[in-house]
């Protein structure tokens, strides 16, 4: 039985009681007075008693039936904005419908509360209107995210930048709208996750961020600034601002693209030169005087180096476009190193430099892409030769390090690297300004080495002292350390990409 | 020593390159025919007398990729016995390269190998079982 039925039954009982009283009492009284009064008199008396009873009963009925309504009225009065009452009306004194009125009153209180809340929100909207006016006047794309990484606001400049209307942007997950790529692993996504976990309020900037608008070509590059604020009262948790540099950054890429195109044209003459040198070396090499034989060897080495240079440039362009794919296979590292060393020895010997090795005999098989790792070693050895100065030795060693990775190092005893430039040495196009005039180079070799080693899930680092030489170390993963799942699914080797650009988030899989 | 896979068709429009390859291959005991354009190369390849086809990609009339497609089309050349080795100096987009590699038996960048290294590579090829 619900509250209303109970209330109805209560009221019915009252009315019934009153009616019984009205019917029985006058009748009883009439019977009593009948002996003393004439019939008309009795009638008059009964009517009079009935009238008085009705008057009394009416008041009682009205009071009893309107009591709950009055209580509800008091409740509404209490929550009205003009009310000065400090205490809520008491409901426990109600004779009937107490529970029902309590429930109704509670609902009134809740309604009043949500009205107040809405009012607060309206107030907030007023301030956010101001804010959006300011944001819309800002000539930089600005985007605001809530705690679920949905876009709650994108200013005019952002919408223009995205070339999309507000309703296609706002309310959507940021990663579905912005397809960011970063030049290293510390992407916006990882920063935001970390910030949510650890910080209340923090900021950060990134340089050279790419934007591949979903379904559009990668055509925008910019610096990105982000601010995170956990306790923002309106739920505006993260703010992003973009500083467009498409033109400036694009120029580097274009020049690299142009170089690649030019370098490509070197390949056919290079094929021929290397072919002819080989023919000459074979046919007349043995008959030549020793000094001419040496020239022949230098010619051969130059051909190899030019070919390596061309591959370097073309591979850097591939890394840039996330197009360099590696196929890791189980390889005997001792064999790989032996092969590389004997191959590269020719290059060092013509410069009077010998390669010495100290390679542990019990190295475990490793997971590498032979061709790419050859490029890493070839770049490191070429660098060692280039910066050896008067030193005549290069030292290659390999062993298993503390972390169980196979670590290989290439050490020279040459000019060394100034500590101030060490942190930048793996950056694209970076060259030591002290050496720039003395030693040629593109500043791409070590950048490529790093991209390849990282794709192998290894690391590359350097130790150096000016005047004493440099040692470059890189690690590769022993094959047994790979998961069984990876090995089972790798019929043609384990595929990895050498990234010039790290995709921000897996929202869109390629 | 005579190689097991002896007959080679070299489809290459750069005469100087094919000349070098023919020289090195003949010395190693191979017999080499040369075609300088895609269509003629394809027609010759269909005769099915070759063990190995060296296929350049940038060639006149029809491209190397088209030649490869025709040769891998079972309705056109149902029992092609030749191993197809791509010899090119062209850089490809990764997806295109993978597509080509999946259809060919080898992919060599000419500038990265000498004629001798080509011979070494071919000597390690196993006969095809169509």
CSV table of C-alpha atoms in Angstrom, one decimal, chain A residues 26-365:
chain,number,residue,atom,x,y,z
A,26,UNK,CA,-28.6,13.5,17.4
A,27,UNK,CA,-30.8,10.4,17.0
A,28,UNK,CA,-30.0,9.3,20.6
A,29,UNK,CA,-30.5,12.7,22.0
A,30,UNK,CA,-33.8,12.9,20.0
A,31,UNK,CA,-35.0,9.6,21.6
A,32,UNK,CA,-34.2,11.0,25.0
A,33,UNK,CA,-35.9,14.4,24.6
A,34,UNK,CA,-38.9,12.9,22.8
A,35,UNK,CA,-40.8,12.4,26.0
A,36,UNK,CA,-40.6,16.1,26.9
A,37,UNK,CA,-41.0,17.8,23.6
A,38,UNK,CA,-43.6,17.7,20.8
A,39,UNK,CA,-42.7,16.1,17.5
A,40,UNK,CA,-42.0,19.4,15.8
A,41,UNK,CA,-39.9,20.4,18.7
A,42,UNK,CA,-37.9,17.2,18.3
A,43,UNK,CA,-37.4,17.8,14.7
A,44,UNK,CA,-36.2,21.3,15.3
A,45,UNK,CA,-33.9,20.1,18.0
A,46,UNK,CA,-32.3,17.3,15.9
A,47,UNK,CA,-31.8,19.8,13.0
A,48,UNK,CA,-30.2,22.2,15.5
A,49,UNK,CA,-27.9,19.5,17.0
A,50,UNK,CA,-27.1,18.3,13.4
A,51,UNK,CA,-26.2,21.8,12.3
A,52,UNK,CA,-23.9,22.4,15.4
A,53,UNK,CA,-22.4,18.9,14.8
A,54,UNK,CA,-21.9,19.6,11.1
A,55,UNK,CA,-20.2,22.9,11.9
A,56,UNK,CA,-17.9,21.2,14.4
A,57,UNK,CA,-17.2,18.3,12.1
A,58,UNK,CA,-16.6,20.6,9.1
A,59,UNK,CA,-13.8,22.3,10.9
A,60,UNK,CA,-12.3,19.1,12.0
A,61,UNK,CA,-12.5,17.5,8.5
A,62,UNK,CA,-11.0,20.6,6.9
A,63,UNK,CA,-8.2,20.7,9.4
A,64,UNK,CA,-7.4,17.0,9.1
A,65,UNK,CA,-7.6,16.9,5.3
A,66,UNK,CA,-5.6,20.0,4.6
A,67,UNK,CA,-2.9,19.4,7.2
A,68,UNK,CA,-0.6,17.6,4.8
A,69,UNK,CA,-1.1,20.1,2.1
A,70,UNK,CA,-0.2,22.9,4.5
A,71,UNK,CA,2.9,21.1,5.5
A,72,UNK,CA,3.9,20.8,1.9
A,73,UNK,CA,3.2,24.5,1.5
A,74,UNK,CA,5.4,25.3,4.4
A,75,UNK,CA,8.2,23.2,2.9
A,76,UNK,CA,7.9,25.1,-0.4
A,77,UNK,CA,7.8,28.4,1.4
A,78,UNK,CA,10.9,27.4,3.2
A,79,UNK,CA,13.0,26.7,0.1
A,80,UNK,CA,11.6,29.8,-1.8
A,81,UNK,CA,14.3,32.4,-2.4
A,82,UNK,CA,12.5,35.0,-0.3
A,83,UNK,CA,12.2,32.8,2.7
A,84,UNK,CA,13.8,34.1,5.9
A,85,UNK,CA,13.0,30.9,7.8
A,86,UNK,CA,16.1,29.2,9.2
A,87,UNK,CA,14.6,25.9,10.4
A,88,UNK,CA,12.8,23.5,8.1
A,89,UNK,CA,9.1,22.9,8.9
A,90,UNK,CA,8.5,20.0,11.2
A,91,UNK,CA,6.8,17.1,9.6
A,92,UNK,CA,6.6,14.6,12.5
A,93,UNK,CA,3.6,16.4,14.0
A,94,UNK,CA,1.4,15.5,11.1
A,95,UNK,CA,-1.6,13.4,11.9
A,96,UNK,CA,-2.0,11.8,8.5
A,97,UNK,CA,0.2,11.3,5.4
A,98,UNK,CA,3.4,11.9,7.4
A,99,UNK,CA,5.5,9.5,5.3
A,100,UNK,CA,4.1,10.7,2.0
A,101,UNK,CA,4.7,14.4,2.9
A,102,UNK,CA,8.2,13.6,4.1
A,103,UNK,CA,9.0,12.0,0.7
A,104,UNK,CA,7.4,14.9,-1.2
A,105,UNK,CA,9.3,17.4,1.0
A,106,UNK,CA,12.5,15.6,0.3
A,107,UNK,CA,11.9,15.8,-3.4
A,108,UNK,CA,11.1,19.5,-3.1
A,109,UNK,CA,14.4,20.0,-1.3
A,110,UNK,CA,16.3,18.1,-4.0
A,111,UNK,CA,14.6,20.1,-6.7
A,112,UNK,CA,15.5,23.3,-5.0
A,113,UNK,CA,19.1,22.1,-4.7
A,114,UNK,CA,19.4,21.3,-8.4
A,115,UNK,CA,17.9,24.7,-9.2
A,116,UNK,CA,20.6,26.3,-7.1
A,117,UNK,CA,23.2,24.2,-8.8
A,118,UNK,CA,21.9,25.2,-12.2
A,119,UNK,CA,22.1,28.8,-11.1
A,120,UNK,CA,25.7,28.3,-10.1
A,121,UNK,CA,26.4,26.8,-13.5
A,122,UNK,CA,24.7,29.7,-15.2
A,123,UNK,CA,27.0,31.9,-13.3
A,124,UNK,CA,29.9,29.8,-14.4
A,125,UNK,CA,28.7,30.1,-18.0
A,126,UNK,CA,28.8,33.8,-17.6
A,127,UNK,CA,32.4,33.8,-16.6
A,128,UNK,CA,33.2,31.2,-19.3
A,129,UNK,CA,31.6,33.5,-21.8
A,130,UNK,CA,34.2,36.1,-20.9
A,131,UNK,CA,36.8,33.5,-21.1
A,132,UNK,CA,35.7,32.3,-24.5
A,133,UNK,CA,35.7,35.9,-25.7
A,134,UNK,CA,39.3,36.1,-24.7
A,135,UNK,CA,40.1,32.7,-26.1
A,136,UNK,CA,38.5,33.5,-29.4
A,137,UNK,CA,40.4,36.6,-29.7
A,138,UNK,CA,43.7,34.7,-29.3
A,139,UNK,CA,45.3,34.3,-32.7
A,140,UNK,CA,46.7,30.8,-31.6
A,141,UNK,CA,44.8,27.5,-31.7
A,142,UNK,CA,43.6,26.8,-28.2
A,143,UNK,CA,41.8,23.7,-27.0
A,144,UNK,CA,40.4,22.8,-23.6
A,145,UNK,CA,39.9,19.2,-22.5
A,146,UNK,CA,37.9,17.7,-19.6
A,147,UNK,CA,39.0,14.9,-17.4
A,148,UNK,CA,38.0,12.3,-20.0
A,149,UNK,CA,40.2,14.0,-22.6
A,150,UNK,CA,37.2,15.2,-24.5
A,151,UNK,CA,37.3,18.6,-26.1
A,152,UNK,CA,35.1,20.9,-24.2
A,153,UNK,CA,36.2,24.0,-26.0
A,154,UNK,CA,38.1,24.9,-29.2
A,155,UNK,CA,38.7,28.6,-29.9
A,156,UNK,CA,38.1,30.1,-33.3
A,157,UNK,CA,41.8,29.8,-34.3
A,158,UNK,CA,41.7,26.1,-33.4
A,159,UNK,CA,38.6,25.5,-35.6
A,160,UNK,CA,40.2,27.3,-38.5
A,161,UNK,CA,43.4,25.3,-38.0
A,162,UNK,CA,41.5,22.1,-38.1
A,163,UNK,CA,39.2,23.4,-40.8
A,164,UNK,CA,36.2,21.9,-38.9
A,165,UNK,CA,33.0,23.4,-37.4
A,166,UNK,CA,32.7,23.5,-33.6
A,167,UNK,CA,30.1,20.7,-33.4
A,168,UNK,CA,32.5,18.3,-35.1
A,169,UNK,CA,35.2,19.1,-32.7
A,170,UNK,CA,33.7,19.8,-29.3
A,171,UNK,CA,32.5,16.8,-27.4
A,172,UNK,CA,34.9,14.5,-29.2
A,173,UNK,CA,38.0,12.8,-27.8
A,174,UNK,CA,41.1,14.9,-28.4
A,175,UNK,CA,42.9,12.0,-30.1
A,176,UNK,CA,40.1,11.4,-32.6
A,177,UNK,CA,40.5,15.0,-33.7
A,178,UNK,CA,44.3,15.6,-33.3
A,179,UNK,CA,46.5,12.9,-34.7
A,180,UNK,CA,49.7,14.1,-33.1
A,181,UNK,CA,53.2,12.7,-33.9
A,182,UNK,CA,56.2,13.6,-31.8
A,183,UNK,CA,59.9,13.3,-32.5
A,184,UNK,CA,60.6,11.3,-29.3
A,185,UNK,CA,58.9,8.9,-26.9
A,186,UNK,CA,57.7,11.5,-24.4
A,187,UNK,CA,54.5,12.3,-26.2
A,188,UNK,CA,51.6,14.4,-25.0
A,189,UNK,CA,49.7,11.3,-24.2
A,190,UNK,CA,52.4,9.9,-21.9
A,191,UNK,CA,52.9,13.3,-20.3
A,192,UNK,CA,49.1,13.7,-19.6
A,193,UNK,CA,48.9,10.2,-18.1
A,194,UNK,CA,51.8,10.9,-15.9
A,195,UNK,CA,50.5,14.3,-14.9
A,196,UNK,CA,47.1,12.9,-13.9
A,197,UNK,CA,48.8,10.3,-11.8
A,198,UNK,CA,51.3,12.6,-10.1
A,199,UNK,CA,50.5,16.3,-10.4
A,200,UNK,CA,47.9,18.7,-9.4
A,201,UNK,CA,49.1,21.4,-11.8
A,202,UNK,CA,51.9,21.2,-14.4
A,203,UNK,CA,52.9,22.5,-17.8
A,204,UNK,CA,55.1,21.4,-20.7
A,205,UNK,CA,56.1,22.2,-24.2
A,206,UNK,CA,57.1,20.1,-27.2
A,207,UNK,CA,59.0,21.2,-30.3
A,208,UNK,CA,58.4,19.9,-33.9
A,209,UNK,CA,55.1,18.2,-33.3
A,210,UNK,CA,53.4,17.0,-36.4
A,211,UNK,CA,49.7,16.9,-37.0
A,212,UNK,CA,48.2,14.4,-39.4
A,213,UNK,CA,44.6,15.4,-39.3
A,214,UNK,CA,42.8,12.1,-39.5
A,215,UNK,CA,42.2,11.3,-43.1
A,216,UNK,CA,44.4,14.1,-44.3
A,217,UNK,CA,48.0,14.3,-45.3
A,218,UNK,CA,50.7,15.1,-42.7
A,219,UNK,CA,50.8,18.8,-43.5
A,220,UNK,CA,51.2,20.7,-40.3
A,221,UNK,CA,54.1,21.1,-37.9
A,222,UNK,CA,54.1,23.2,-34.7
A,223,UNK,CA,55.3,23.6,-31.2
A,224,UNK,CA,52.8,22.5,-28.6
A,225,UNK,CA,52.3,23.9,-25.1
A,226,UNK,CA,50.0,22.1,-22.6
A,227,UNK,CA,48.8,23.0,-19.1
A,228,UNK,CA,47.2,20.5,-16.7
A,229,UNK,CA,45.2,21.5,-13.7
A,230,UNK,CA,43.5,18.7,-11.8
A,231,UNK,CA,41.3,20.9,-9.5
A,232,UNK,CA,39.8,23.2,-12.1
A,233,UNK,CA,36.3,23.9,-10.7
A,234,UNK,CA,34.6,23.7,-14.2
A,235,UNK,CA,36.3,20.5,-15.1
A,236,UNK,CA,38.5,22.2,-17.7
A,237,UNK,CA,41.5,20.0,-16.9
A,238,UNK,CA,43.9,20.4,-19.8
A,239,UNK,CA,44.6,23.4,-22.0
A,240,UNK,CA,46.6,23.0,-25.3
A,241,UNK,CA,48.0,25.8,-27.3
A,242,UNK,CA,49.6,25.3,-30.8
A,243,UNK,CA,52.3,27.5,-32.3
A,244,UNK,CA,52.4,26.8,-36.0
A,245,UNK,CA,55.8,26.4,-37.7
A,246,UNK,CA,54.7,24.4,-40.7
A,247,UNK,CA,56.7,26.6,-43.1
A,248,UNK,CA,60.0,26.7,-41.1
A,249,UNK,CA,60.0,23.1,-40.2
A,250,UNK,CA,58.7,22.0,-43.6
A,251,UNK,CA,61.8,23.6,-45.2
A,252,UNK,CA,64.1,21.2,-43.5
A,253,UNK,CA,62.1,18.3,-44.7
A,254,UNK,CA,61.9,19.7,-48.2
A,255,UNK,CA,65.6,20.2,-48.4
A,256,UNK,CA,66.1,16.6,-47.1
A,257,UNK,CA,63.6,15.4,-49.7
A,258,UNK,CA,65.5,17.3,-52.4
A,259,UNK,CA,68.8,15.9,-51.3
A,260,UNK,CA,67.3,12.4,-51.3
A,261,UNK,CA,66.1,13.0,-54.9
A,262,UNK,CA,69.6,14.1,-56.0
A,263,UNK,CA,71.4,11.4,-54.1
A,264,UNK,CA,69.1,8.9,-55.8
A,265,UNK,CA,70.5,9.9,-59.1
A,266,UNK,CA,74.0,9.0,-57.9
A,267,UNK,CA,73.1,5.4,-57.7
A,268,UNK,CA,73.3,4.4,-61.3
A,269,UNK,CA,76.8,5.9,-61.9
A,270,UNK,CA,77.8,4.5,-58.6
A,271,UNK,CA,76.7,1.0,-59.6
A,272,UNK,CA,78.8,1.3,-62.7
A,273,UNK,CA,81.9,2.7,-61.0
A,274,UNK,CA,81.8,0.0,-58.4
A,275,UNK,CA,81.4,-2.6,-61.1
A,276,UNK,CA,84.2,-1.3,-63.2
A,277,UNK,CA,86.5,-1.0,-60.2
A,278,UNK,CA,85.8,-4.6,-59.5
A,279,UNK,CA,86.6,-5.7,-63.0
A,280,UNK,CA,89.8,-3.7,-63.0
A,281,UNK,CA,90.9,-5.0,-59.7
A,282,UNK,CA,90.3,-8.6,-60.8
A,283,UNK,CA,91.8,-8.3,-64.3
A,284,UNK,CA,94.8,-6.1,-63.8
A,285,UNK,CA,95.0,-5.7,-60.1
A,286,UNK,CA,97.5,-8.5,-59.5
A,287,UNK,CA,99.8,-7.2,-62.2
A,288,UNK,CA,99.9,-3.6,-60.9
A,289,UNK,CA,102.8,-2.1,-59.0
A,290,UNK,CA,102.1,-2.0,-55.2
A,291,UNK,CA,101.4,1.8,-55.1
A,292,UNK,CA,98.9,1.4,-58.0
A,293,UNK,CA,97.3,-1.5,-56.2
A,294,UNK,CA,96.8,0.7,-53.2
A,295,UNK,CA,95.2,3.3,-55.3
A,296,UNK,CA,92.9,0.6,-56.7
A,297,UNK,CA,92.0,-0.4,-53.1
A,298,UNK,CA,91.3,3.2,-52.2
A,299,UNK,CA,89.1,3.6,-55.2
A,300,UNK,CA,87.1,0.5,-54.2
A,301,UNK,CA,86.8,1.9,-50.6
A,302,UNK,CA,85.6,5.2,-51.9
A,303,UNK,CA,83.0,3.5,-54.0
A,304,UNK,CA,81.8,1.6,-50.9
A,305,UNK,CA,81.7,4.8,-48.8
A,306,UNK,CA,79.8,6.7,-51.4
A,307,UNK,CA,77.3,3.8,-51.6
A,308,UNK,CA,77.0,3.8,-47.8
A,309,UNK,CA,76.5,7.6,-47.8
A,310,UNK,CA,73.7,7.3,-50.4
A,311,UNK,CA,72.0,4.6,-48.3
A,312,UNK,CA,72.4,6.8,-45.2
A,313,UNK,CA,70.6,9.7,-46.8
A,314,UNK,CA,67.8,7.7,-48.3
A,315,UNK,CA,67.3,5.8,-45.0
A,316,UNK,CA,67.2,9.0,-43.0
A,317,UNK,CA,64.4,10.2,-45.3
A,318,UNK,CA,62.6,6.9,-44.7
A,319,UNK,CA,63.0,7.3,-40.9
A,320,UNK,CA,61.6,10.8,-41.3
A,321,UNK,CA,58.6,9.4,-43.1
A,322,UNK,CA,58.3,6.5,-40.7
A,323,UNK,CA,59.0,4.3,-43.7
A,324,UNK,CA,62.0,2.4,-42.5
A,325,UNK,CA,60.9,-1.1,-41.6
A,326,UNK,CA,63.2,-3.7,-40.0
A,327,UNK,CA,62.9,-7.4,-40.0
A,328,UNK,CA,64.5,-8.9,-36.9
A,329,UNK,CA,65.8,-12.4,-37.0
A,330,UNK,CA,67.8,-14.7,-34.8
A,331,UNK,CA,71.4,-14.1,-35.7
A,332,UNK,CA,74.8,-15.3,-34.3
A,333,UNK,CA,76.3,-12.0,-33.1
A,334,UNK,CA,79.9,-13.3,-33.4
A,335,UNK,CA,79.3,-14.1,-37.0
A,336,UNK,CA,77.7,-10.8,-37.7
A,337,UNK,CA,80.5,-8.9,-36.1
A,338,UNK,CA,83.2,-11.0,-37.9
A,339,UNK,CA,81.5,-10.3,-41.2
A,340,UNK,CA,81.2,-6.6,-40.6
A,341,UNK,CA,84.8,-6.3,-39.3
A,342,UNK,CA,86.3,-8.0,-42.3
A,343,UNK,CA,84.1,-5.9,-44.6
A,344,UNK,CA,85.0,-2.6,-42.9
A,345,UNK,CA,88.7,-3.5,-42.5
A,346,UNK,CA,89.3,-2.6,-46.1
A,347,UNK,CA,87.9,0.9,-45.3
A,348,UNK,CA,90.1,1.4,-42.3
A,349,UNK,CA,93.2,-0.2,-43.8
A,350,UNK,CA,93.5,2.3,-46.6
A,351,UNK,CA,93.8,5.0,-43.9
A,352,UNK,CA,96.4,3.0,-42.1
A,353,UNK,CA,94.1,2.1,-39.3
A,354,UNK,CA,93.7,-1.4,-37.9
A,355,UNK,CA,90.6,-2.7,-36.2
A,356,UNK,CA,91.2,-4.8,-33.1
A,357,UNK,CA,88.5,-6.8,-31.6
A,358,UNK,CA,87.7,-8.2,-28.2
A,359,UNK,CA,84.5,-10.2,-28.7
A,360,UNK,CA,83.3,-12.6,-26.0
A,361,UNK,CA,83.1,-16.1,-27.6
A,362,UNK,CA,79.9,-17.1,-25.8
A,363,UNK,CA,77.5,-14.4,-26.9
A,364,UNK,CA,73.9,-15.5,-27.1
A,365,UNK,CA,72.1,-15.3,-30.4
